[in-house]
XYZ file of C-alpha atoms in Angstrom:
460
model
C -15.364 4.539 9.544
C -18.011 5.265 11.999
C -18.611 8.878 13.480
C -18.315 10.768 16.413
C -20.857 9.079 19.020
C -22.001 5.945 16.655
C -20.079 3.520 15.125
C -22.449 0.334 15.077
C -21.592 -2.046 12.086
C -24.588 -2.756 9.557
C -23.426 -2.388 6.069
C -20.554 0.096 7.720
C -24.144 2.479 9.091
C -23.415 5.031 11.121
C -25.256 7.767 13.275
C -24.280 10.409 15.612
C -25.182 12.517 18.966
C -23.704 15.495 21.159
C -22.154 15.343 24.111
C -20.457 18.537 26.125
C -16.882 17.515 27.028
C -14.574 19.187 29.732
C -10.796 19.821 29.362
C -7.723 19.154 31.688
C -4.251 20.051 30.826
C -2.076 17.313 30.295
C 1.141 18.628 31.623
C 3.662 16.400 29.865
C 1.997 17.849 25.988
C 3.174 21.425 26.909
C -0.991 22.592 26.800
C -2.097 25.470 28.237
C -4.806 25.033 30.806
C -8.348 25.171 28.963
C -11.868 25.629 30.341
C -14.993 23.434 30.156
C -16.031 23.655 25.939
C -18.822 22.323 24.068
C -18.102 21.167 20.434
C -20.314 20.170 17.893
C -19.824 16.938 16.335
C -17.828 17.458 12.988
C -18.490 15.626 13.376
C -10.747 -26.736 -4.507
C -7.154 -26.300 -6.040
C -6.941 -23.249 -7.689
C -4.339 -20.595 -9.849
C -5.118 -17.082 -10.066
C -5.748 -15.835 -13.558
C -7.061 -12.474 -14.913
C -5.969 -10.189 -11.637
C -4.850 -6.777 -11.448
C -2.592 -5.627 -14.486
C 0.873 -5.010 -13.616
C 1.613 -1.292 -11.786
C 2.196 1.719 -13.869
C 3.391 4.631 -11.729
C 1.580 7.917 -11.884
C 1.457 11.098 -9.979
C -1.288 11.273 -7.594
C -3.234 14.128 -9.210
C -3.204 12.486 -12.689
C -6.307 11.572 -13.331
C -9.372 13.396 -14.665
C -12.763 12.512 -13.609
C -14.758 10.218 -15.937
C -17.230 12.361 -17.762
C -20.425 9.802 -16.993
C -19.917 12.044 -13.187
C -18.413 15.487 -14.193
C -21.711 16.546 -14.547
C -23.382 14.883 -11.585
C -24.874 16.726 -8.917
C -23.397 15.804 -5.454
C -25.470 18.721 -4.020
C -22.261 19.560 -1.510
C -21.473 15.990 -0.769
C -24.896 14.717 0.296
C -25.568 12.853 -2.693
C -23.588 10.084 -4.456
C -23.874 8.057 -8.339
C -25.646 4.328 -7.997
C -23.427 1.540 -7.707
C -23.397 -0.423 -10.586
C -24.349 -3.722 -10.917
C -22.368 -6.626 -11.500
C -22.984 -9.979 -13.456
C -21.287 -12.971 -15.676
C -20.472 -14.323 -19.011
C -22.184 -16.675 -20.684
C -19.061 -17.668 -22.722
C -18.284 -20.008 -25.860
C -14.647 -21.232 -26.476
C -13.936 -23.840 -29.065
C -12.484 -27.317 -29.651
C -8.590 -26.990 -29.078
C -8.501 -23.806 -27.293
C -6.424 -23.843 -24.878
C -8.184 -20.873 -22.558
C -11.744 -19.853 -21.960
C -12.602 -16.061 -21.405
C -15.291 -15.418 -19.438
C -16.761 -11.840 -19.438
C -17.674 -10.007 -15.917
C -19.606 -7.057 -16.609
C -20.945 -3.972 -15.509
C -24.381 -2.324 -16.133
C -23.035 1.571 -15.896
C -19.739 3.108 -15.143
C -18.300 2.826 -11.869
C -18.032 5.807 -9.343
C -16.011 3.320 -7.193
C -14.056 0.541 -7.007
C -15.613 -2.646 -7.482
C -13.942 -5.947 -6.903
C -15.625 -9.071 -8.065
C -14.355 -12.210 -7.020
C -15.123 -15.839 -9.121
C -15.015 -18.928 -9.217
C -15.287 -22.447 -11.391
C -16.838 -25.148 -10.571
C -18.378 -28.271 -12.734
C -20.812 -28.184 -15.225
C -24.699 -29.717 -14.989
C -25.551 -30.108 -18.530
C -25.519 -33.621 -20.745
C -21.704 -33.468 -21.122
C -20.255 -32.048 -17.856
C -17.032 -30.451 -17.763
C -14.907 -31.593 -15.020
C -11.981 -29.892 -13.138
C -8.561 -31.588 -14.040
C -9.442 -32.921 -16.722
C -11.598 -30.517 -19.049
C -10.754 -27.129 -17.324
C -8.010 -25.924 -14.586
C -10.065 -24.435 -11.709
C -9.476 -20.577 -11.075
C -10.306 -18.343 -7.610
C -9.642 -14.844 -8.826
C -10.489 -11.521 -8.665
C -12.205 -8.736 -11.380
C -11.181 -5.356 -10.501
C -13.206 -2.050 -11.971
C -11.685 0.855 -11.299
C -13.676 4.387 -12.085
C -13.672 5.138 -16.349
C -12.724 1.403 -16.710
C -14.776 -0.201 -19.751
C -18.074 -2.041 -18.542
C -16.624 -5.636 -19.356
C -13.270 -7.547 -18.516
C -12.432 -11.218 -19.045
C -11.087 -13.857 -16.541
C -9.131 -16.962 -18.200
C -9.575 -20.201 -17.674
C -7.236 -22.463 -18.357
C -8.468 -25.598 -21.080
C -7.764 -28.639 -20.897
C -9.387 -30.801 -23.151
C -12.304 -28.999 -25.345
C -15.040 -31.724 -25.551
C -18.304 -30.200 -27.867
C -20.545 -29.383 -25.765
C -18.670 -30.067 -22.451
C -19.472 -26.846 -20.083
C -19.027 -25.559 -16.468
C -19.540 -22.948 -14.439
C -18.148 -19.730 -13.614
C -19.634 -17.980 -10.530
C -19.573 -14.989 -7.944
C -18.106 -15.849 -4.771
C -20.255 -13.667 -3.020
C -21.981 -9.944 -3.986
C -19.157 -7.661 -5.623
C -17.086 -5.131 -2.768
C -18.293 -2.270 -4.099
C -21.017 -3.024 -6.103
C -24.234 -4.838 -6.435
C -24.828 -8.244 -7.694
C -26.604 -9.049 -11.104
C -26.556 -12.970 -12.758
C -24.607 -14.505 -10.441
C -23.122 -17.406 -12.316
C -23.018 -18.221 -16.417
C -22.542 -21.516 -18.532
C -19.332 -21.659 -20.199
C -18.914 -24.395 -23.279
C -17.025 -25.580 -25.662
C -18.917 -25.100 -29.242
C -18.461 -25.671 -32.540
C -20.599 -22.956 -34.105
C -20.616 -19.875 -31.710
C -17.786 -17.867 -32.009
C -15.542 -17.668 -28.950
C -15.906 -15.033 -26.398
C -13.126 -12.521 -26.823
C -10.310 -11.508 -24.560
C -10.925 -7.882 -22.723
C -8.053 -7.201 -20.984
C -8.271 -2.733 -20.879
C -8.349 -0.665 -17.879
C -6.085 1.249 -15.955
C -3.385 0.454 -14.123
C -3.589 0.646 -10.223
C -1.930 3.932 -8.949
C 1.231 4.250 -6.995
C 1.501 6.690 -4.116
C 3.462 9.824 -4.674
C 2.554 12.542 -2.300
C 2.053 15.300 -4.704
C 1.359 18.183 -2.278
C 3.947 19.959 0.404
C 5.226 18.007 3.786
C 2.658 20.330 6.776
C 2.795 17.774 9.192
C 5.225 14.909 10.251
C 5.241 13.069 13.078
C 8.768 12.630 15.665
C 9.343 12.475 19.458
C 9.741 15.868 19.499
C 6.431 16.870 17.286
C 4.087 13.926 18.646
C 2.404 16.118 21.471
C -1.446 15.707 23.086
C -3.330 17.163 25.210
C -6.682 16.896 26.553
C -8.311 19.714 24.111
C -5.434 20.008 21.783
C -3.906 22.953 20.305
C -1.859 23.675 16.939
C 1.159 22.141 18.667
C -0.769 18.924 20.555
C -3.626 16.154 19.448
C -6.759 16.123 21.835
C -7.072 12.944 23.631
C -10.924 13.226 22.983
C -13.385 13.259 20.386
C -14.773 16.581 19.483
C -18.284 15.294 21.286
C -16.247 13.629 24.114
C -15.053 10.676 25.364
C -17.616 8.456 24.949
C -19.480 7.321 21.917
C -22.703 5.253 23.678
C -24.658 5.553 20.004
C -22.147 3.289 18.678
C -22.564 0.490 21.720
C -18.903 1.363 21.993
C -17.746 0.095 25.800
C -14.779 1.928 26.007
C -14.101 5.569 27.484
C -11.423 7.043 25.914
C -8.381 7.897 28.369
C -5.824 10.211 28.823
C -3.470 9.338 31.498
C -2.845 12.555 32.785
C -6.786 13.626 33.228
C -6.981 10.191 34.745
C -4.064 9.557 36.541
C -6.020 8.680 40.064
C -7.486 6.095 38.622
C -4.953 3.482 38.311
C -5.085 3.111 34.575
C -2.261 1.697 32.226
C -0.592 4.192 30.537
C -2.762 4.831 27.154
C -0.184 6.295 25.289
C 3.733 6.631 25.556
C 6.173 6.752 22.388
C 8.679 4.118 21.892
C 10.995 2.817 20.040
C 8.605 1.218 17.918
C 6.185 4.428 17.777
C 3.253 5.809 19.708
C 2.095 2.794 21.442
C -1.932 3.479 21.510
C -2.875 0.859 24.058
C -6.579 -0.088 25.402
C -7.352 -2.005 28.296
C -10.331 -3.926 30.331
C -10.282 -0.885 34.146
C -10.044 -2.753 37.474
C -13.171 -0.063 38.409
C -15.303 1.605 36.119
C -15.107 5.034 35.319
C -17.630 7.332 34.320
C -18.616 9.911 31.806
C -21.625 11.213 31.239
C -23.564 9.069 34.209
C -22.059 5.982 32.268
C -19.731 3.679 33.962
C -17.531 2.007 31.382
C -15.241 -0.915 32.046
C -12.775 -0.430 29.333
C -9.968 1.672 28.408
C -9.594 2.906 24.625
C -7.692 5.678 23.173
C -8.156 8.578 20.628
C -5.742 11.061 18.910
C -8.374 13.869 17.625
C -6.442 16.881 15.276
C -9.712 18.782 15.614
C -8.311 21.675 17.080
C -4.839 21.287 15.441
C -4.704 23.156 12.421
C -0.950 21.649 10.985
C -3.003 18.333 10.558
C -5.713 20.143 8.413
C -6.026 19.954 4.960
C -8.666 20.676 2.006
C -6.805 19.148 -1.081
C -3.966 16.205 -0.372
C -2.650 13.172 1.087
C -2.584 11.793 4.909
C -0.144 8.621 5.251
C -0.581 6.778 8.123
C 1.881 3.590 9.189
C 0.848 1.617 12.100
C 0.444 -2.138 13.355
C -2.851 -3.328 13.727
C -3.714 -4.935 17.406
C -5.229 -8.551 17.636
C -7.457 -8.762 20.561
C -10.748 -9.301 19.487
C -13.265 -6.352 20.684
C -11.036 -3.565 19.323
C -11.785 -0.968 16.707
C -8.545 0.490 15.351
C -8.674 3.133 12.709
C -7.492 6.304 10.738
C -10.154 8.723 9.602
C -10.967 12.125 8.454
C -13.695 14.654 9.839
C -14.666 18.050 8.289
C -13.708 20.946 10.076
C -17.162 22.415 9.017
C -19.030 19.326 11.174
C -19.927 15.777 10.257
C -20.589 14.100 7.669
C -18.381 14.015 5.926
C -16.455 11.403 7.121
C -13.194 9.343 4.843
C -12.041 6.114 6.591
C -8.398 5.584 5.560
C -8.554 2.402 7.468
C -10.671 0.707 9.594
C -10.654 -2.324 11.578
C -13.831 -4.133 13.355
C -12.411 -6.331 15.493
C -15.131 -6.714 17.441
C -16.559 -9.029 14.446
C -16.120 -12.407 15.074
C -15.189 -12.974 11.225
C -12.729 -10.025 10.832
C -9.613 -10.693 10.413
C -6.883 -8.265 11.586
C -4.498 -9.620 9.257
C -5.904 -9.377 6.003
C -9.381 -6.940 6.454
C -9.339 -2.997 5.514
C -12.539 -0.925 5.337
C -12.581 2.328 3.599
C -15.981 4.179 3.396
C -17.302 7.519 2.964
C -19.807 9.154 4.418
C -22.037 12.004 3.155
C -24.415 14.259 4.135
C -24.822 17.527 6.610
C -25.756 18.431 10.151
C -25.072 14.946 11.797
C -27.536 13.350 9.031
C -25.577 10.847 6.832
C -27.590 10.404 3.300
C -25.065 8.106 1.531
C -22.033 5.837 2.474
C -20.435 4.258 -0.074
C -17.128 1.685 0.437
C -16.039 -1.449 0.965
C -14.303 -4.195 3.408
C -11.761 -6.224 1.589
C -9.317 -8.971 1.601
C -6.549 -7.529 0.851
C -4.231 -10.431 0.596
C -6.357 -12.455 -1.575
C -6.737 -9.494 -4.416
C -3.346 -7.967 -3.917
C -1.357 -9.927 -1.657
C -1.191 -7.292 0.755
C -1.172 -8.361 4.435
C 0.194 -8.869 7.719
C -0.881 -6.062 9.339
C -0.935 -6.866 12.807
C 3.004 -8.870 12.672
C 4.184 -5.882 10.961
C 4.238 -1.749 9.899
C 2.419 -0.680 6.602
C 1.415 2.517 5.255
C -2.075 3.409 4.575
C -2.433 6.505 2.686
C -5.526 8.422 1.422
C -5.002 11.087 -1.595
C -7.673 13.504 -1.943
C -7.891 15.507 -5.072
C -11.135 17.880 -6.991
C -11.513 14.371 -8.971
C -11.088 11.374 -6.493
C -10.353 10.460 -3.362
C -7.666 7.225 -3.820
C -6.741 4.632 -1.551
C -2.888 3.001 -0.799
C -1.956 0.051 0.930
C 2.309 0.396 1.158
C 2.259 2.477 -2.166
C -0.158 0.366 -4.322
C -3.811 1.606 -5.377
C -6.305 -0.589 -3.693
C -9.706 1.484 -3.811
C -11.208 4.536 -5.694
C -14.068 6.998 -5.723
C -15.288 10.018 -7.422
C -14.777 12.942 -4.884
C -18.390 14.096 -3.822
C -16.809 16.330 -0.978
C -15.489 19.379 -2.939
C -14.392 22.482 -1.247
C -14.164 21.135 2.413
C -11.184 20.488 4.763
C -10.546 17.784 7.332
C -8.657 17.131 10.231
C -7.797 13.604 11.304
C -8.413 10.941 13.811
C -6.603 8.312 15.006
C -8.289 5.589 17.933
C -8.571 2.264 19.153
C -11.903 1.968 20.150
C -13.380 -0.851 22.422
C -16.803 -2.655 21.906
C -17.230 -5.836 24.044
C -18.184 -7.232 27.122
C -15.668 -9.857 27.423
C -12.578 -10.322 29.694
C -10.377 -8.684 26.498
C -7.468 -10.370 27.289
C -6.561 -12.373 24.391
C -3.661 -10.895 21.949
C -3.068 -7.591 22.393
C -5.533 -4.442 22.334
C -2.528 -2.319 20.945
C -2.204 0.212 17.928
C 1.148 1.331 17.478
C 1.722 4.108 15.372
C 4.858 4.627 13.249
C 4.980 7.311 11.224
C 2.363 10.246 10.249
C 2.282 12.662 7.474
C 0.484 15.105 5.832
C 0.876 16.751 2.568
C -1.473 19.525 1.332
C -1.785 21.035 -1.702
């Protein structure tokens, strides 16, 4: 998602500082009174043809790692595969067909995800294909997922097969997950080439099924924090602090009880709902580290809590999303040995004019060692165009991460939406959940609210 002290958007980049941070006993989180610490960072009209094949359950350790990366160096998580390149057809289909396949392919095997979205639209050449009346116009999606063959087919519906007739099927925009090759191929009716074949293989998507033991679950009675945290109580702060300046974040991260003379909204109370996680634009600033800020955000580090700590298994994580544009909700994982590495379970930048709370995830990882990142690899999506997943700020859904020796998988309410080989063997993490604020407006419109159902971890 971002890391400790930086979280500035540009291609999901990320950096990170120190910071010394001071602790106060929150006395309704049952936390001992702790002394002053310094911590390390750990840092037109169109149908939908040729989507996702239909769900075929499996248990979330099934999988083997492709053999194109079982012998690939990751030199302990600080290096990653290339993304592969994406590209189109050309196709052929002939007089009286009644579909066109159009191949999408790869040039290498996939270490992640990649999600290629198309597109008709009429042809150029002497005998131009037009929609409605010599092909049915498609907007669909091509999803590769890791050990998937190199080419799949989209359809497109025929509708009358004129010699020679072609159009044009094209990238929307540059593959999620992957790099962009030919962008857009000729596809026409012939006589003499043979048609382009259907290539329908690949795996299913995955559905979730925590495979490892219940550590952690969250209730009234075991949602505790305090301003350091402890094995029974989430730290209100980031390991580094409460501020994250490198990341032109505007927020200071609050906890009402180390604050309480400041007359601040209350940034977190449970319920019924869930842990309301709520930000806010201060009536003064307040200051951390010589900086005054003028917002209010809100973090739930597990840093120091060692029931939310896991090497090998699966975090779930239900919540509703806020609205308010300038807020950065999201669910992520540290190591406990320092950052990187970093796994963003979801993440939300709201302070993007063209996100959209609704229907936008993010899910990244970063690599590398001692607060240098040498590779991030991941994706933002539209969820509810490729899998008619969304509504995530009028309603609760389930994010879920499942990290195994072989791959680090991706759920959405149960259903598979992104993969990668696991580059991060051997390490643990401990998670973080925070609304973060980054703008200078009067952050008033919707609401600057993450509420937090349900959390659980599983480890193996």
């Amino acid at each position: 998602m971002r890391i400790l002290c930086i979280r500035a958007l540009a291609s999901f980049g990320f950096a990170c500082a120190l910071a010394a941070c001071s602790g106060v006993t929150d006395p309704g989180s049952t936390a001992e009174t702790e002394g002053k610490i310094v911590v390390a960072a750990p840092a037109e009209t169109a149908i939908a043809v040729a989507g996702p094949v239909s769900a075929r359950p499996l248990a979330a350790s099934a999988l083997a790692a492709p053999p194109d990366f079982a012998d690939f160096d990751f030199a302990n998580g600080t290096r990653y595969p290339e993304q592969a390149t994406a590209s189109v057809g050309p196709a052929f289909y002939r007089p009286g067909s009644n579909m066109a396949y159009v191949p999408i392919s790869l040039d290498r095997p996939t270490p992640n995800t990649v999600i290629a979205r198309v597109m008709t639209e009429d042809g150029t050449g002497l005998v131009r294909g037009v929609a409605g009346i010599n092909y049915q116009s498609i907007y669909t999606s091509v999803i590769f997922r890791p050990g998937d063959p190199l080419t799949k087919t989209v359809e497109v519906p025929i509708i009358l097969g004129i010699p020679q007739a072609d159009f044009i099927v094209r990238f929307v925009e540059a593959p999620w997950g992957g790099k962009m090759g030919t962008d857009r191929a000729v596809v026409q009716c012939d006589f003499l080439q043979p048609p382009t074949a259907e290539q329908i293989e690949g795996r299913a998507p995955r559905t979730f099924a925590p495979s490892g033991t219940l550590q952690w679950g969250m209730s009234r009675e075991t949602m505790k924090w305090s301003d350091a945290g402890h094995d029974k109580a989430w730290s209100t702060k980031l390991p580094n602090g409460r501020s994250q300046p490198g990341n032109q974040e505007t927020g200071i991260y609050l906890d009402g009880w180390v604050y309480r003379d400041y007359g601040i909204e209350a940034p977190l109370r449970y319920t019924d709902d869930g842990l309301v996680m709520h930000t806010q634009k201060l009536d003064a600033p307040i200051f951390w580290d010589g900086v005054g800020y003028n917002y209010g955000a809100i973090a739930l580090s597990g840093h120091n809590t060692r029931p939310l700590q896991i090497g090998y298994g699966q975090y779930e994580f239900t919540a509703r999303m806020p609205t308010r544009r300038g807020s950065w909700p999201a669910f992520w994982l540290i190591s406990t040995s320092g950052w990187p590495p970093e796994i963003d379970i979801y993440e939300g930048f709201g302070f993007e004019s063209w996100w959209n709370f609704d229907r936008h995830t993010a899910n990244t990882l970063h690599g590398g060692a001692n607060i240098m990142r040498t590779f991030q690899r991941g994706t933002f999506m539209d969820t509810q165009e490729v899998y008619g997943i969304g509504g995530f700020t009028s309603d609760f859904h389930v994010f879920a991460v499942d990290i195994q020796p072989d791959y680090i998988t991706w759920f959405i309410d149960g259903r598979e939406t992104y993969q990668a080989v696991n580059p991060f063997a051997g390490f643990r993490w401990y998670p973080i959940m925070n609304v973060a604020v980054k703008t200078f407006s009067d952050y008033t419109d919707g609401s600057g609210d993450m509420v937090v159902k349900d959390v659980k971890v599983y480890s193996n």
